[in-house]
Short mmCIF file of C-alpha atoms and ligand atoms in Angstrom, two decimals:
data_model
loop_
_atom_site.label_atom_id
_atom_site.label_comp_id
_atom_site.label_asym_id
_atom_site.label_seq_id
_atom_site.Cartn_x
_atom_site.Cartn_y
_atom_site.Cartn_z
CA UNK A 1 -43.12 -7.77 10.91
CA UNK A 2 -46.09 -9.20 9.00
CA UNK A 3 -47.88 -7.48 6.11
CA UNK A 4 -50.88 -6.50 8.25
CA UNK A 5 -48.67 -4.68 10.76
CA UNK A 6 -46.73 -3.04 7.95
CA UNK A 7 -49.90 -1.98 6.12
CA UNK A 8 -51.21 -0.48 9.34
CA UNK A 9 -48.06 1.59 9.70
CA UNK A 10 -48.14 2.64 6.04
CA UNK A 11 -51.67 4.03 6.29
CA UNK A 12 -51.15 5.66 9.68
CA UNK A 13 -47.83 7.24 8.70
CA UNK A 14 -49.35 8.85 5.61
CA UNK A 15 -51.86 10.71 7.80
CA UNK A 16 -49.09 11.77 10.19
CA UNK A 17 -46.91 13.12 7.37
CA UNK A 18 -49.83 15.05 5.87
CA UNK A 19 -50.43 16.71 9.24
CA UNK A 20 -46.72 17.37 9.75
CA UNK A 21 -46.67 19.02 6.33
CA UNK A 22 -49.40 21.41 7.43
CA UNK A 23 -47.48 22.23 10.63
CA UNK A 24 -44.42 23.04 8.51
CA UNK A 25 -46.42 24.95 5.90
CA UNK A 26 -48.02 27.22 8.50
CA UNK A 27 -44.54 28.14 9.72
CA UNK A 28 -43.16 28.48 6.18
CA UNK A 29 -45.77 31.17 5.53
CA UNK A 30 -44.48 33.17 8.49
CA UNK A 31 -40.84 32.12 8.16
CA UNK A 32 -39.49 35.62 8.89
CA UNK A 33 -40.70 35.28 12.49
CA UNK A 34 -39.05 31.89 13.15
CA UNK A 35 -36.07 31.27 15.39
CA UNK A 36 -33.22 29.78 13.36
CA UNK A 37 -30.06 28.21 14.73
CA UNK A 38 -26.88 27.33 12.92
CA UNK A 39 -25.72 23.71 13.34
CA UNK A 40 -22.67 23.90 11.10
CA UNK A 41 -21.40 25.14 7.77
CA UNK A 42 -24.51 25.98 5.70
CA UNK A 43 -26.48 23.77 8.09
CA UNK A 44 -29.48 25.32 9.85
CA UNK A 45 -32.40 24.28 12.01
CA UNK A 46 -35.55 26.31 12.53
CA UNK A 47 -38.25 26.00 15.16
CA UNK A 48 -40.39 24.54 12.35
CA UNK A 49 -38.04 21.54 11.99
CA UNK A 50 -38.25 20.90 15.73
CA UNK A 51 -42.04 21.28 15.97
CA UNK A 52 -42.55 19.02 13.01
CA UNK A 53 -40.27 16.27 14.29
CA UNK A 54 -41.81 16.43 17.74
CA UNK A 55 -45.26 15.98 16.19
CA UNK A 56 -44.24 13.04 13.98
CA UNK A 57 -42.37 11.19 16.74
CA UNK A 58 -45.15 11.85 19.27
CA UNK A 59 -47.89 10.54 16.98
CA UNK A 60 -45.98 7.43 15.90
CA UNK A 61 -44.73 6.63 19.39
CA UNK A 62 -48.28 6.74 20.71
CA UNK A 63 -49.49 4.36 18.00
CA UNK A 64 -46.44 2.07 17.91
CA UNK A 65 -44.67 2.36 21.29
CA UNK A 66 -42.18 -0.45 20.64
CA UNK A 67 -40.86 1.03 17.39
CA UNK A 68 -37.51 2.82 17.32
CA UNK A 69 -36.97 6.38 16.07
CA UNK A 70 -34.13 8.26 14.48
CA UNK A 71 -34.73 11.90 13.68
CA UNK A 72 -32.50 14.58 12.21
CA UNK A 73 -33.23 16.97 15.06
CA UNK A 74 -33.96 14.68 18.00
CA UNK A 75 -31.53 11.80 17.77
CA UNK A 76 -32.52 8.23 18.60
CA UNK A 77 -35.27 6.72 20.78
CA UNK A 78 -36.00 3.05 21.57
CA UNK A 79 -32.79 2.18 19.67
CA UNK A 80 -32.53 -1.51 18.86
CA UNK A 81 -36.24 -2.07 18.12
CA UNK A 82 -37.18 -4.31 15.18
CA UNK A 83 -38.45 -1.39 13.11
CA UNK A 84 -36.89 2.09 12.99
CA UNK A 85 -38.72 5.17 11.79
CA UNK A 86 -36.31 7.64 10.22
CA UNK A 87 -37.49 11.22 10.08
CA UNK A 88 -36.33 14.35 8.39
CA UNK A 89 -38.98 16.83 9.51
CA UNK A 90 -37.90 19.37 6.89
CA UNK A 91 -35.44 18.26 4.26
CA UNK A 92 -34.20 21.33 2.42
CA UNK A 93 -34.14 23.60 5.49
CA UNK A 94 -32.00 26.18 3.66
CA UNK A 95 -34.67 26.45 0.95
CA UNK A 96 -37.43 26.57 3.58
CA UNK A 97 -35.77 29.48 5.37
CA UNK A 98 -35.13 31.34 2.12
CA UNK A 99 -38.70 30.90 0.86
CA UNK A 100 -37.81 28.52 -1.96
CA UNK A 101 -40.57 25.90 -2.22
CA UNK A 102 -38.19 22.94 -2.58
CA UNK A 103 -38.43 21.22 0.80
CA UNK A 104 -40.41 18.34 2.22
CA UNK A 105 -41.22 16.15 5.17
CA UNK A 106 -39.55 12.76 4.76
CA UNK A 107 -40.39 9.64 6.75
CA UNK A 108 -39.04 6.15 6.17
CA UNK A 109 -39.33 2.85 8.02
CA UNK A 110 -36.30 0.57 8.06
CA UNK A 111 -36.46 -3.09 9.07
CA UNK A 112 -33.45 -5.41 8.99
CA UNK A 113 -31.30 -2.93 7.06
CA UNK A 114 -33.97 -2.38 4.39
CA UNK A 115 -36.17 0.60 3.77
CA UNK A 116 -39.71 -0.82 3.60
CA UNK A 117 -41.98 2.25 3.82
CA UNK A 118 -41.34 5.74 2.54
CA UNK A 119 -43.34 8.96 2.45
CA UNK A 120 -42.15 12.30 1.10
CA UNK A 121 -44.46 15.31 1.15
CA UNK A 122 -43.99 18.81 -0.19
CA UNK A 123 -47.02 20.70 1.11
CA UNK A 124 -46.29 23.78 -1.02
CA UNK A 125 -46.62 21.92 -4.32
CA UNK A 126 -49.00 19.37 -2.75
CA UNK A 127 -46.88 16.50 -4.01
CA UNK A 128 -47.19 13.42 -1.86
CA UNK A 129 -44.97 10.43 -2.63
CA UNK A 130 -45.53 7.09 -0.93
CA UNK A 131 -44.26 3.55 -1.29
CA UNK A 132 -44.39 0.26 0.52
CA UNK A 133 -41.91 -2.46 -0.41
CA UNK A 134 -43.44 -4.75 -3.03
CA UNK A 135 -46.50 -2.53 -3.56
CA UNK A 136 -45.22 0.12 -5.99
CA UNK A 137 -44.45 3.82 -5.65
CA UNK A 138 -47.04 6.56 -6.02
CA UNK A 139 -47.21 10.32 -6.46
CA UNK A 140 -50.59 11.68 -5.36
CA UNK A 141 -52.04 8.20 -5.80
CA UNK A 142 -50.67 7.63 -9.32
CA UNK A 143 -48.06 4.99 -9.97
CA UNK A 144 -44.61 6.39 -10.85
CA UNK A 145 -41.67 4.92 -12.75
CA UNK A 146 -38.08 5.98 -13.31
CA UNK A 147 -37.27 7.49 -16.70
CA UNK A 148 -36.21 5.37 -19.62
CA UNK A 149 -32.80 7.11 -19.88
CA UNK A 150 -30.23 4.79 -21.40
CA UNK A 151 -27.24 7.01 -22.01
CA UNK A 152 -25.49 9.69 -19.98
CA UNK A 153 -25.40 12.13 -22.89
CA UNK A 154 -29.22 12.20 -22.80
CA UNK A 155 -29.53 12.17 -19.01
CA UNK A 156 -30.02 14.66 -16.16
CA UNK A 157 -28.42 13.91 -12.81
CA UNK A 158 -29.14 15.55 -9.49
CA UNK A 159 -25.81 15.93 -7.68
CA UNK A 160 -26.10 16.66 -3.96
CA UNK A 161 -23.40 18.18 -1.79
CA UNK A 162 -22.74 19.07 1.83
CA UNK A 163 -19.63 20.30 3.62
CA UNK A 164 -19.37 16.90 5.27
CA UNK A 165 -17.26 15.95 2.24
CA UNK A 166 -14.34 17.69 0.53
CA UNK A 167 -15.37 20.31 -2.00
CA UNK A 168 -13.08 18.79 -4.63
CA UNK A 169 -15.02 15.54 -4.55
CA UNK A 170 -18.19 17.35 -5.62
CA UNK A 171 -16.35 19.36 -8.25
CA UNK A 172 -14.99 16.09 -9.65
CA UNK A 173 -18.45 14.57 -9.94
CA UNK A 174 -19.75 17.69 -11.70
CA UNK A 175 -16.76 17.51 -14.06
CA UNK A 176 -17.34 13.81 -14.73
CA UNK A 177 -21.00 14.51 -15.56
CA UNK A 178 -20.16 17.36 -17.90
CA UNK A 179 -17.43 15.32 -19.60
CA UNK A 180 -20.04 12.63 -20.24
CA UNK A 181 -22.38 15.35 -21.64
CA UNK A 182 -24.80 14.67 -18.79
CA UNK A 183 -26.89 17.58 -17.44
CA UNK A 184 -26.83 18.17 -13.69
CA UNK A 185 -28.55 20.26 -11.03
CA UNK A 186 -28.51 20.68 -7.27
CA UNK A 187 -31.76 21.62 -5.55
CA UNK A 188 -30.82 21.39 -1.85
CA UNK A 189 -33.15 18.56 -0.84
CA UNK A 190 -31.82 15.02 -0.98
CA UNK A 191 -35.26 13.55 -0.27
CA UNK A 192 -36.89 15.43 -3.14
CA UNK A 193 -33.86 14.59 -5.28
CA UNK A 194 -34.62 10.90 -4.74
CA UNK A 195 -38.33 11.48 -5.38
CA UNK A 196 -37.55 13.28 -8.64
CA UNK A 197 -35.35 10.37 -9.71
CA UNK A 198 -38.24 8.04 -8.87
CA UNK A 199 -40.78 9.87 -11.02
CA UNK A 200 -38.44 10.45 -13.95
CA UNK A 201 -37.96 14.23 -13.67
CA UNK A 202 -34.31 13.39 -13.17
CA UNK A 203 -32.55 10.24 -14.31
CA UNK A 204 -30.64 9.83 -11.08
CA UNK A 205 -29.37 11.22 -7.79
CA UNK A 206 -25.82 11.03 -6.47
CA UNK A 207 -24.23 12.38 -3.31
CA UNK A 208 -20.89 11.33 -1.84
CA UNK A 209 -22.24 11.39 1.71
CA UNK A 210 -25.80 11.70 2.89
CA UNK A 211 -27.53 10.92 6.16
CA UNK A 212 -30.14 8.20 6.60
CA UNK A 213 -32.94 10.70 7.35
CA UNK A 214 -32.42 12.34 3.94
CA UNK A 215 -32.83 9.10 1.96
CA UNK A 216 -34.63 6.46 4.07
CA UNK A 217 -37.97 7.28 2.43
CA UNK A 218 -36.52 8.00 -1.00
CA UNK A 219 -34.78 4.64 -1.21
CA UNK A 220 -37.97 2.58 -1.09
CA UNK A 221 -39.87 5.08 -3.25
CA UNK A 222 -37.19 5.06 -5.95
CA UNK A 223 -36.62 1.33 -5.68
CA UNK A 224 -40.35 0.61 -6.10
CA UNK A 225 -40.29 2.95 -9.11
CA UNK A 226 -37.63 0.74 -10.70
CA UNK A 227 -34.41 2.57 -9.78
CA UNK A 228 -31.08 0.90 -9.24
CA UNK A 229 -29.68 1.94 -5.82
CA UNK A 230 -26.51 1.08 -3.89
CA UNK A 231 -26.82 -0.69 -0.52
CA UNK A 232 -26.98 2.52 1.49
CA UNK A 233 -27.61 0.79 4.84
CA UNK A 234 -24.51 -1.44 4.59
CA UNK A 235 -21.66 -0.77 7.01
CA UNK A 236 -23.57 1.39 9.49
CA UNK A 237 -25.24 3.71 6.97
CA UNK A 238 -28.22 4.14 9.29
CA UNK A 239 -26.13 5.87 11.95
CA UNK A 240 -23.23 7.43 10.08
CA UNK A 241 -24.58 7.93 6.56
CA UNK A 242 -23.09 6.70 3.29
CA UNK A 243 -22.83 7.62 -0.36
CA UNK A 244 -26.05 7.31 -2.34
CA UNK A 245 -26.37 6.53 -6.02
CA UNK A 246 -29.87 6.09 -7.40
CA UNK A 247 -30.53 6.00 -11.14
CA UNK A 248 -32.18 4.16 -14.01
CA UNK A 249 -30.88 0.59 -14.35
CA UNK A 250 -29.33 1.36 -17.75
CA UNK A 251 -27.24 4.23 -16.37
CA UNK A 252 -26.07 2.35 -13.28
CA UNK A 253 -22.87 0.68 -14.62
CA UNK A 254 -21.43 3.94 -15.96
CA UNK A 255 -22.45 6.02 -12.94
CA UNK A 256 -21.10 3.44 -10.50
CA UNK A 257 -17.77 3.65 -12.21
CA UNK A 258 -17.75 7.45 -12.12
CA UNK A 259 -18.77 7.52 -8.45
CA UNK A 260 -16.50 4.64 -7.46
CA UNK A 261 -19.45 2.75 -5.96
CA UNK A 262 -19.79 -1.02 -6.23
C1 IPD B 301 -29.52 18.36 3.37
C2 IPD B 301 -30.21 18.37 2.02
C3 IPD B 301 -29.19 18.50 0.91
C4 IPD B 301 -28.21 17.35 0.93
C5 IPD B 301 -27.51 17.32 2.25
C6 IPD B 301 -28.51 17.25 3.40
P1 IPD B 301 -31.18 19.27 5.30
O1 IPD B 301 -30.48 18.11 4.40
O2 IPD B 301 -30.94 17.18 1.81
O3 IPD B 301 -29.83 18.50 -0.33
O4 IPD B 301 -27.29 17.55 -0.13
O5 IPD B 301 -26.68 16.18 2.28
O6 IPD B 301 -27.83 17.31 4.62
O7 IPD B 301 -30.09 19.86 6.12
O8 IPD B 301 -31.79 20.24 4.38
O9 IPD B 301 -32.17 18.51 6.12
#
């Protein structure tokens, strides 16, 4: 896809995500009245997730009918197209339902196993992250960079977890962080976790297994902000997920060793 086509998608997608954020925000404000279903262990979907995804896919499909789509709630459409939009309509659904303002709309575009466009929007805090490969990463229009953290004993990691992986694995990564005197937190939104690593609020994000819709946008945002990131899309990551390790370049060798990631 040439730069003109990509630029067109970048601009259009930002408008779509802003609107999707308002759809989600309206429902967040009346969250007690929403229908919520349980998908698995600590895994929920609300009618807001569905409405938001339907809106994003509908708008993009109308503008770019040949593009492929992969959404957390709707599965795949036009599979096999050159470019695949990857959508998490609400990342941090548990927070959304509980009224904790740590959730976002996340939209990424993947071409040839690379994340080339990413948009992450938290309409509660009005924080809008966007990046296009080669063009830098921005938060509300201002360029962002990863932190300058050099050593783990001065760093703060965001450690994600889901019941898709054994509990002990997460406990071991928390232990390894603490043993290295590294601070850690878990906020319940992988997409925002990546965004916070991109703008230096955290020095990195690690999760032993995460799905493509949680990180497709965050990968290009963090990478354009100067982060070191593993090849998440290798070996079928787009369809079955993979581990993710995103951090400042100086921390990468140590963290890779701890996480067992090459
Ligand atoms: C989850 C969140 C969580 C991460 C999980 C994801 P959801 O996504 O991003 O922080 O640790 O791996 O499944 O269910 O809130 O969209």
